[in-house]
mmCIF file of C-alpha atoms and ligand atoms in Angstrom:
data_model
loop_
_atom_site.group_PDB
_atom_site.id
_atom_site.type_symbol
_atom_site.label_atom_id
_atom_site.label_comp_id
_atom_site.label_asym_id
_atom_site.label_seq_id
_atom_site.Cartn_x
_atom_site.Cartn_y
_atom_site.Cartn_z
ATOM 1 C CA MET A 1448 2.682 -14.265 -20.807
ATOM 2 C CA ASN A 1449 -0.278 -14.879 -23.153
ATOM 3 C CA PHE A 1450 -3.133 -12.963 -21.645
ATOM 4 C CA ASP A 1451 -6.773 -13.916 -22.140
ATOM 5 C CA LEU A 1452 -7.937 -11.920 -25.186
ATOM 6 C CA THR A 1453 -11.356 -11.240 -23.677
ATOM 7 C CA MET A 1454 -9.673 -9.820 -20.577
ATOM 8 C CA LEU A 1455 -7.487 -7.565 -22.734
ATOM 9 C CA THR A 1456 -10.538 -6.313 -24.644
ATOM 10 C CA GLN A 1457 -12.444 -5.635 -21.421
ATOM 11 C CA LEU A 1458 -9.493 -3.732 -19.913
ATOM 12 C CA ARG A 1459 -8.949 -1.740 -23.124
ATOM 13 C CA GLN A 1460 -12.620 -0.774 -23.178
ATOM 14 C CA ALA A 1461 -12.726 0.130 -19.478
ATOM 15 C CA ARG A 1462 -13.266 3.874 -18.924
ATOM 16 C CA ASP A 1463 -13.104 3.859 -15.137
ATOM 17 C CA VAL A 1464 -10.524 1.549 -13.537
ATOM 18 C CA VAL A 1465 -9.565 1.043 -9.899
ATOM 19 C CA VAL A 1466 -6.110 -0.289 -9.116
ATOM 20 C CA PHE A 1467 -5.999 -1.663 -5.551
ATOM 21 C CA THR A 1468 -2.545 -2.516 -4.217
ATOM 22 C CA GLY A 1469 -0.983 -4.181 -1.203
ATOM 23 C CA ALA A 1470 2.533 -4.869 0.026
ATOM 24 C CA GLY A 1471 3.188 -7.344 -2.791
ATOM 25 C CA VAL A 1472 3.486 -4.498 -5.296
ATOM 26 C CA SER A 1473 6.526 -3.193 -3.366
ATOM 27 C CA GLN A 1474 8.057 -6.613 -2.681
ATOM 28 C CA GLU A 1475 10.287 -6.544 -5.773
ATOM 29 C CA SER A 1476 11.615 -3.162 -4.657
ATOM 30 C CA GLY A 1477 13.062 -4.950 -1.641
ATOM 31 C CA ILE A 1478 10.429 -3.877 0.884
ATOM 32 C CA PRO A 1479 9.282 -6.798 3.047
ATOM 33 C CA THR A 1480 5.552 -7.471 2.819
ATOM 34 C CA PHE A 1481 3.466 -7.018 5.919
ATOM 35 C CA ARG A 1482 3.405 -10.753 6.576
ATOM 36 C CA ASP A 1483 7.061 -11.391 5.708
ATOM 37 C CA ALA A 1484 9.057 -12.445 8.753
ATOM 38 C CA MET A 1485 10.333 -9.523 10.828
ATOM 39 C CA THR A 1486 14.120 -9.259 11.189
ATOM 40 C CA GLY A 1487 16.749 -7.759 13.531
ATOM 41 C CA MET A 1488 15.506 -6.555 16.920
ATOM 42 C CA TRP A 1489 11.944 -6.618 15.514
ATOM 43 C CA GLU A 1490 12.145 -10.420 15.094
ATOM 44 C CA ARG A 1491 10.628 -10.963 18.546
ATOM 45 C CA PHE A 1492 7.592 -8.807 17.695
ATOM 46 C CA ASP A 1493 4.550 -9.493 15.601
ATOM 47 C CA PRO A 1494 3.625 -6.409 13.508
ATOM 48 C CA THR A 1495 0.240 -6.422 15.194
ATOM 49 C CA ASP A 1496 2.090 -6.003 18.548
ATOM 50 C CA LEU A 1497 3.546 -2.714 17.332
ATOM 51 C CA ALA A 1498 0.928 -1.261 14.991
ATOM 52 C CA THR A 1499 -1.572 -0.233 17.695
ATOM 53 C CA PRO A 1500 -2.298 2.946 19.731
ATOM 54 C CA ASP A 1501 -1.753 0.976 22.932
ATOM 55 C CA ALA A 1502 1.688 -0.234 21.803
ATOM 56 C CA PHE A 1503 2.710 3.369 21.105
ATOM 57 C CA LYS A 1504 1.422 4.478 24.527
ATOM 58 C CA ARG A 1505 3.289 1.653 26.305
ATOM 59 C CA GLN A 1506 6.560 1.779 24.359
ATOM 60 C CA PRO A 1507 6.707 4.854 22.096
ATOM 61 C CA ASP A 1508 10.484 4.538 21.499
ATOM 62 C CA VAL A 1509 10.176 0.935 20.255
ATOM 63 C CA VAL A 1510 7.200 1.721 18.002
ATOM 64 C CA TRP A 1511 8.728 4.939 16.633
ATOM 65 C CA GLY A 1512 12.034 3.098 16.079
ATOM 66 C CA TRP A 1513 10.205 0.369 14.117
ATOM 67 C CA TYR A 1514 8.485 2.850 11.826
ATOM 68 C CA GLU A 1515 11.733 4.790 11.325
ATOM 69 C CA SER A 1516 13.514 1.558 10.362
ATOM 70 C CA ARG A 1517 10.768 0.870 7.810
ATOM 71 C CA ARG A 1518 10.881 4.462 6.503
ATOM 72 C CA VAL A 1519 14.667 4.236 6.015
ATOM 73 C CA ILE A 1520 14.251 0.934 4.130
ATOM 74 C CA VAL A 1521 11.632 2.542 1.875
ATOM 75 C CA LEU A 1522 13.757 5.627 1.164
ATOM 76 C CA ARG A 1523 16.675 3.373 0.218
ATOM 77 C CA CYS A 1524 14.458 1.433 -2.233
ATOM 78 C CA GLN A 1525 13.320 2.390 -5.700
ATOM 79 C CA PRO A 1526 9.976 1.845 -7.427
ATOM 80 C CA ASN A 1527 9.951 -1.419 -9.383
ATOM 81 C CA PRO A 1528 8.454 -2.163 -12.848
ATOM 82 C CA ALA A 1529 5.065 -2.827 -11.235
ATOM 83 C CA HIS A 1530 4.873 0.737 -9.911
ATOM 84 C CA HIS A 1531 5.974 2.145 -13.263
ATOM 85 C CA ALA A 1532 3.440 0.014 -15.152
ATOM 86 C CA ILE A 1533 0.616 1.298 -12.929
ATOM 87 C CA ALA A 1534 1.783 4.888 -13.499
ATOM 88 C CA ALA A 1535 1.810 4.194 -17.270
ATOM 89 C CA MET A 1536 -1.721 2.777 -17.083
ATOM 90 C CA GLN A 1537 -2.883 5.976 -15.425
ATOM 91 C CA THR A 1538 -1.869 7.888 -18.597
ATOM 92 C CA LYS A 1539 -3.817 5.491 -20.827
ATOM 93 C CA VAL A 1540 -7.103 4.894 -18.979
ATOM 94 C CA PRO A 1541 -9.640 7.746 -19.079
ATOM 95 C CA ARG A 1542 -10.079 7.499 -15.310
ATOM 96 C CA LEU A 1543 -7.813 5.399 -13.080
ATOM 97 C CA THR A 1544 -8.094 5.581 -9.281
ATOM 98 C CA LEU A 1545 -5.142 4.104 -7.387
ATOM 99 C CA ILE A 1546 -6.056 2.884 -3.895
ATOM 100 C CA THR A 1547 -3.216 1.456 -1.829
ATOM 101 C CA GLN A 1548 -2.934 -0.219 1.566
ATOM 102 C CA ASN A 1549 0.791 0.523 1.499
ATOM 103 C CA VAL A 1550 2.419 3.192 3.630
ATOM 104 C CA ASP A 1551 5.426 3.630 1.330
ATOM 105 C CA ASP A 1552 5.689 6.367 -1.310
ATOM 106 C CA LEU A 1553 6.777 4.214 -4.252
ATOM 107 C CA HIS A 1554 3.574 4.784 -6.221
ATOM 108 C CA GLU A 1555 4.159 8.550 -6.022
ATOM 109 C CA ARG A 1556 7.861 8.196 -6.803
ATOM 110 C CA SER A 1557 7.007 6.250 -9.981
ATOM 111 C CA GLY A 1558 4.663 9.009 -11.170
ATOM 112 C CA SER A 1559 1.204 7.896 -10.040
ATOM 113 C CA ILE A 1560 -1.001 10.767 -8.935
ATOM 114 C CA GLY A 1561 -3.988 11.095 -6.628
ATOM 115 C CA VAL A 1562 -2.976 7.983 -4.664
ATOM 116 C CA ILE A 1563 -5.441 7.086 -1.903
ATOM 117 C CA HIS A 1564 -3.477 5.729 1.080
ATOM 118 C CA LEU A 1565 -6.139 3.856 3.055
ATOM 119 C CA HIS A 1566 -3.627 2.974 5.795
ATOM 120 C CA GLY A 1567 -1.754 6.281 5.864
ATOM 121 C CA SER A 1568 1.906 6.909 5.145
ATOM 122 C CA LEU A 1569 5.330 6.448 6.755
ATOM 123 C CA HIS A 1570 6.243 9.865 5.377
ATOM 124 C CA HIS A 1571 3.562 11.959 7.039
ATOM 125 C CA PRO A 1572 3.785 11.719 10.845
ATOM 126 C CA ARG A 1573 1.607 14.012 12.925
ATOM 127 C CA CYS A 1574 1.301 15.327 16.454
ATOM 128 C CA LEU A 1575 -0.659 13.056 18.806
ATOM 129 C CA ALA A 1576 -1.946 16.122 20.687
ATOM 130 C CA CYS A 1577 -2.743 18.765 18.065
ATOM 131 C CA ALA A 1578 -2.759 16.510 14.951
ATOM 132 C CA ARG A 1579 -0.591 18.973 13.029
ATOM 133 C CA PRO A 1580 1.655 17.356 10.400
ATOM 134 C CA HIS A 1581 5.266 16.993 11.539
ATOM 135 C CA MET A 1582 8.093 17.705 9.084
ATOM 136 C CA LEU A 1583 10.767 15.006 9.276
ATOM 137 C CA PRO A 1584 14.390 16.140 8.686
ATOM 138 C CA PRO A 1585 15.539 15.492 5.088
ATOM 139 C CA GLU A 1586 18.605 13.506 6.195
ATOM 140 C CA LEU A 1587 18.013 9.850 7.098
ATOM 141 C CA PRO A 1588 18.550 8.872 10.743
ATOM 142 C CA GLU A 1589 21.654 6.762 11.463
ATOM 143 C CA LEU A 1590 20.135 3.493 12.683
ATOM 144 C CA ALA A 1591 21.748 0.354 14.079
ATOM 145 C CA PRO A 1592 21.568 -2.372 11.371
ATOM 146 C CA GLU A 1593 19.295 -4.493 13.562
ATOM 147 C CA GLY A 1594 17.122 -1.472 14.368
ATOM 148 C CA GLN A 1595 16.813 0.401 17.659
ATOM 149 C CA PRO A 1596 14.288 2.195 19.847
ATOM 150 C CA ILE A 1597 14.121 5.916 19.020
ATOM 151 C CA LYS A 1598 12.465 8.619 21.089
ATOM 152 C CA PRO A 1599 9.612 10.102 19.009
ATOM 153 C CA PRO A 1600 10.138 13.799 18.120
ATOM 154 C CA ARG A 1601 8.187 16.618 19.741
ATOM 155 C CA CYS A 1602 5.648 18.711 17.857
ATOM 156 C CA THR A 1603 7.217 22.068 16.929
ATOM 157 C CA HIS A 1604 3.846 23.753 17.444
ATOM 158 C CA CYS A 1605 2.557 22.428 20.764
ATOM 159 C CA GLY A 1606 5.368 20.237 22.114
ATOM 160 C CA GLY A 1607 3.177 17.126 21.969
ATOM 161 C CA THR A 1608 4.516 13.698 21.030
ATOM 162 C CA VAL A 1609 4.712 12.986 17.285
ATOM 163 C CA ARG A 1610 3.183 9.678 16.120
ATOM 164 C CA PRO A 1611 3.532 7.753 12.843
ATOM 165 C CA GLY A 1612 1.030 8.870 10.181
ATOM 166 C CA VAL A 1613 -0.294 5.354 9.647
ATOM 167 C CA VAL A 1614 -3.646 3.753 10.507
ATOM 168 C CA TRP A 1615 -3.132 1.392 13.428
ATOM 169 C CA PHE A 1616 -5.132 -1.725 14.190
ATOM 170 C CA GLY A 1617 -8.258 -0.651 16.013
ATOM 171 C CA GLU A 1618 -8.250 2.800 14.400
ATOM 172 C CA PRO A 1619 -10.816 3.828 11.798
ATOM 173 C CA LEU A 1620 -9.816 4.694 8.260
ATOM 174 C CA THR A 1621 -10.147 8.429 7.625
ATOM 175 C CA ASP A 1622 -13.289 9.551 5.761
ATOM 176 C CA ASP A 1623 -11.084 11.609 3.427
ATOM 177 C CA ASP A 1624 -9.676 8.333 2.099
ATOM 178 C CA TRP A 1625 -12.480 5.839 2.629
ATOM 179 C CA GLY A 1626 -15.122 8.069 1.041
ATOM 180 C CA PRO A 1627 -13.332 8.526 -2.315
ATOM 181 C CA ALA A 1628 -12.305 4.847 -2.295
ATOM 182 C CA LYS A 1629 -15.914 3.686 -1.916
ATOM 183 C CA GLN A 1630 -17.013 6.172 -4.579
ATOM 184 C CA ALA A 1631 -14.400 4.790 -6.990
ATOM 185 C CA ILE A 1632 -15.666 1.245 -6.350
ATOM 186 C CA ARG A 1633 -19.242 2.337 -7.050
ATOM 187 C CA SER A 1634 -18.317 3.744 -10.460
ATOM 188 C CA CYS A 1635 -15.537 1.487 -11.758
ATOM 189 C CA ASP A 1636 -16.024 -0.959 -14.608
ATOM 190 C CA ALA A 1637 -12.792 -2.817 -13.907
ATOM 191 C CA LEU A 1638 -10.580 -3.366 -10.841
ATOM 192 C CA LEU A 1639 -7.052 -4.748 -10.654
ATOM 193 C CA SER A 1640 -6.156 -6.149 -7.214
ATOM 194 C CA ILE A 1641 -2.365 -6.385 -7.029
ATOM 195 C CA GLY A 1642 -0.212 -7.904 -4.305
ATOM 196 C CA THR A 1643 -2.578 -8.124 -1.370
ATOM 197 C CA SER A 1644 -3.515 -11.053 0.827
ATOM 198 C CA SER A 1645 -7.080 -9.694 0.888
ATOM 199 C CA VAL A 1646 -7.411 -10.411 4.634
ATOM 200 C CA VAL A 1647 -7.472 -6.994 6.310
ATOM 201 C CA TYR A 1648 -10.858 -5.295 6.485
ATOM 202 C CA PRO A 1649 -12.415 -2.925 5.733
ATOM 203 C CA ALA A 1650 -9.893 -2.322 2.895
ATOM 204 C CA ALA A 1651 -10.145 -5.916 1.650
ATOM 205 C CA VAL A 1652 -13.867 -5.553 0.995
ATOM 206 C CA LEU A 1653 -13.318 -3.176 -1.944
ATOM 207 C CA PRO A 1654 -12.513 -5.745 -4.694
ATOM 208 C CA PHE A 1655 -15.410 -7.935 -3.507
ATOM 209 C CA GLU A 1656 -17.809 -4.981 -3.744
ATOM 210 C CA ALA A 1657 -16.537 -4.203 -7.246
ATOM 211 C CA ALA A 1658 -17.068 -7.830 -8.309
ATOM 212 C CA GLU A 1659 -20.547 -7.799 -6.762
ATOM 213 C CA ARG A 1660 -21.435 -4.799 -8.923
ATOM 214 C CA GLY A 1661 -20.308 -6.686 -12.023
ATOM 215 C CA ALA A 1662 -16.997 -4.883 -12.519
ATOM 216 C CA GLY A 1663 -14.327 -7.094 -14.086
ATOM 217 C CA VAL A 1664 -11.856 -7.951 -11.287
ATOM 218 C CA VAL A 1665 -8.332 -9.023 -12.257
ATOM 219 C CA GLN A 1666 -6.086 -10.272 -9.447
ATOM 220 C CA ILE A 1667 -2.282 -10.406 -9.663
ATOM 221 C CA ASN A 1668 -0.627 -12.426 -6.897
ATOM 222 C CA PRO A 1669 1.794 -15.398 -6.930
ATOM 223 C CA GLN A 1670 -0.396 -17.010 -4.256
ATOM 224 C CA PRO A 1671 -4.132 -17.690 -4.229
ATOM 225 C CA THR A 1672 -6.244 -15.533 -1.892
ATOM 226 C CA ASP A 1673 -9.930 -15.394 -0.908
ATOM 227 C CA LEU A 1674 -10.385 -13.063 -3.873
ATOM 228 C CA ASP A 1675 -9.639 -15.899 -6.327
ATOM 229 C CA ALA A 1676 -13.207 -17.071 -5.835
ATOM 230 C CA VAL A 1677 -14.777 -13.883 -7.216
ATOM 231 C CA ALA A 1678 -12.100 -12.431 -9.480
ATOM 232 C CA ARG A 1679 -12.904 -12.777 -13.190
ATOM 233 C CA TYR A 1680 -9.209 -13.397 -13.918
ATOM 234 C CA ASN A 1681 -6.493 -14.622 -11.542
ATOM 235 C CA LEU A 1682 -2.979 -14.020 -12.835
ATOM 236 C CA HIS A 1683 -0.686 -16.038 -10.565
ATOM 237 C CA GLY A 1684 2.669 -14.344 -10.836
ATOM 238 C CA LYS A 1685 4.812 -11.444 -9.650
ATOM 239 C CA ALA A 1686 3.502 -7.936 -10.198
ATOM 240 C CA GLY A 1687 6.896 -6.647 -11.378
ATOM 241 C CA GLU A 1688 6.893 -9.267 -14.135
ATOM 242 C CA LEU A 1689 3.219 -9.458 -15.138
ATOM 243 C CA LEU A 1690 2.197 -5.793 -15.042
ATOM 244 C CA PRO A 1691 4.727 -4.497 -17.599
ATOM 245 C CA GLN A 1692 3.723 -7.373 -19.905
ATOM 246 C CA LEU A 1693 0.031 -6.568 -19.382
ATOM 247 C CA VAL A 1694 0.527 -2.867 -20.156
ATOM 248 C CA GLN A 1695 2.526 -3.786 -23.269
ATOM 249 C CA ALA A 1696 -0.226 -6.196 -24.370
ATOM 250 C CA LEU A 1697 -2.934 -3.574 -23.766
ATOM 251 C CA TRP A 1698 -1.148 -0.643 -25.409
ATOM 252 C CA PRO A 1699 1.629 -2.106 -27.607
ATOM 253 C CA SER A 1700 2.982 1.304 -28.529
ATOM 254 C CA SER A 1701 3.690 2.121 -24.810
ATOM 255 C CA PRO A 1702 7.249 3.443 -24.412
HETATM 256 P P1 OAD B 359 0.444 -8.959 3.106
HETATM 257 O O1 OAD B 359 1.856 -9.101 3.560
HETATM 258 O O2 OAD B 359 -0.674 -9.445 3.966
HETATM 259 O O3 OAD B 359 0.247 -9.712 1.698
HETATM 260 C C1 OAD B 359 1.157 -9.469 0.664
HETATM 261 C C2 OAD B 359 0.612 -10.208 -0.547
HETATM 262 O O4 OAD B 359 1.470 -9.930 -1.642
HETATM 263 C C3 OAD B 359 0.590 -11.719 -0.373
HETATM 264 O O5 OAD B 359 -0.677 -12.211 -0.791
HETATM 265 C C4 OAD B 359 1.704 -12.216 -1.304
HETATM 266 O O6 OAD B 359 1.372 -13.463 -1.902
HETATM 267 C C5 OAD B 359 1.723 -11.123 -2.343
HETATM 268 N N1 OAD B 359 3.008 -10.957 -3.022
HETATM 269 C C6 OAD B 359 4.248 -11.184 -2.528
HETATM 270 N N2 OAD B 359 5.174 -10.864 -3.463
HETATM 271 C C7 OAD B 359 4.492 -10.415 -4.559
HETATM 272 C C8 OAD B 359 4.868 -9.930 -5.849
HETATM 273 N N3 OAD B 359 6.162 -9.858 -6.203
HETATM 274 N N4 OAD B 359 3.892 -9.558 -6.721
HETATM 275 C C9 OAD B 359 2.583 -9.654 -6.370
HETATM 276 N N5 OAD B 359 2.158 -10.087 -5.158
HETATM 277 C C10 OAD B 359 3.107 -10.473 -4.276
HETATM 278 O O7 OAD B 359 0.255 -7.418 2.753
HETATM 279 P P2 OAD B 359 -1.106 -6.676 2.469
HETATM 280 O O8 OAD B 359 -2.103 -7.537 1.796
HETATM 281 O O9 OAD B 359 -0.758 -5.388 1.816
HETATM 282 O O10 OAD B 359 -2.538 -2.835 7.379
HETATM 283 O O11 OAD B 359 -1.623 -6.358 3.958
HETATM 284 C C11 OAD B 359 -2.777 -5.550 4.075
HETATM 285 C C12 OAD B 359 -2.680 -4.818 5.360
HETATM 286 O O12 OAD B 359 -2.425 -5.741 6.418
HETATM 287 C C13 OAD B 359 -1.527 -3.855 5.456
HETATM 288 O O13 OAD B 359 -1.801 -2.635 4.823
HETATM 289 C C14 OAD B 359 -1.443 -3.668 6.965
HETATM 290 C C15 OAD B 359 -1.687 -5.079 7.443
HETATM 291 O O14 OAD B 359 -2.482 -5.122 8.561
HETATM 292 C C16 OAD B 359 -2.266 -1.965 8.439
HETATM 293 O O15 OAD B 359 -1.152 -1.847 8.894
HETATM 294 C C17 OAD B 359 -3.445 -1.219 8.924
#
């Protein structure tokens, strides 16, 4: 792809970059995006029916089974060239803050560090009662191909019910994540928004706030989103294809 030369210059000169990712960055790893159709036994559910505290209270086995099925999918997938390109960028930019809405660990597995998971993680469940982290067994659970309800584990410390370590609809983002994310937006001179539909708040506000401050916002998404209107550059394509090309164009000697 021939990138806009002004955009390349601005990104090369940027000292403080935020990379903001959504499910689209993991799509080419084989992980369905949040708004992809659900499959198997989950087909009859809408994600928003399952990703709530009330859903877990009413049907903990179904909700825990859904998150376990997603965790198994993630652990069977590998980071794709988009993840690796972002990790490479982090070694080139003086300060790069990676903020993700994703609950998979593909950014970490491709070498990115200091990842801010605004919506939590599939890999860090915790006790509903005492909030202590719960260690999941290293071996993957044997799941029915179409998925199945699974009884959530019990906390080894207090015996309480273990819940997924993700932020559910209706729950606040944790200050430990939201604070550093807002700080990064206040100081960045460029932001790349990659693979997000830009519809879920408060996370979705971050690229708009960066643009409002005059930071150069570059969006990568095959589809247009609300962010198109304020992004300085809209690159309509797949992250796994465009990002490696962008990194190569920015730093031609990159390995
Ligand atoms: P969505 O499923 O809403 O959007 C995925 C976006 O990725 C869409 O805009 C696609 O066009 C784009 N996309 C698909 N394939 C792509 C590719 N190969 N390269 C680049 N982009 C691609 O997922 P999110 O925007 O991440 O929150 O959803 C945000 C939040 O909504 C999720 O974190 C979740 C959900 O509510 C919670 O669970 C709290």
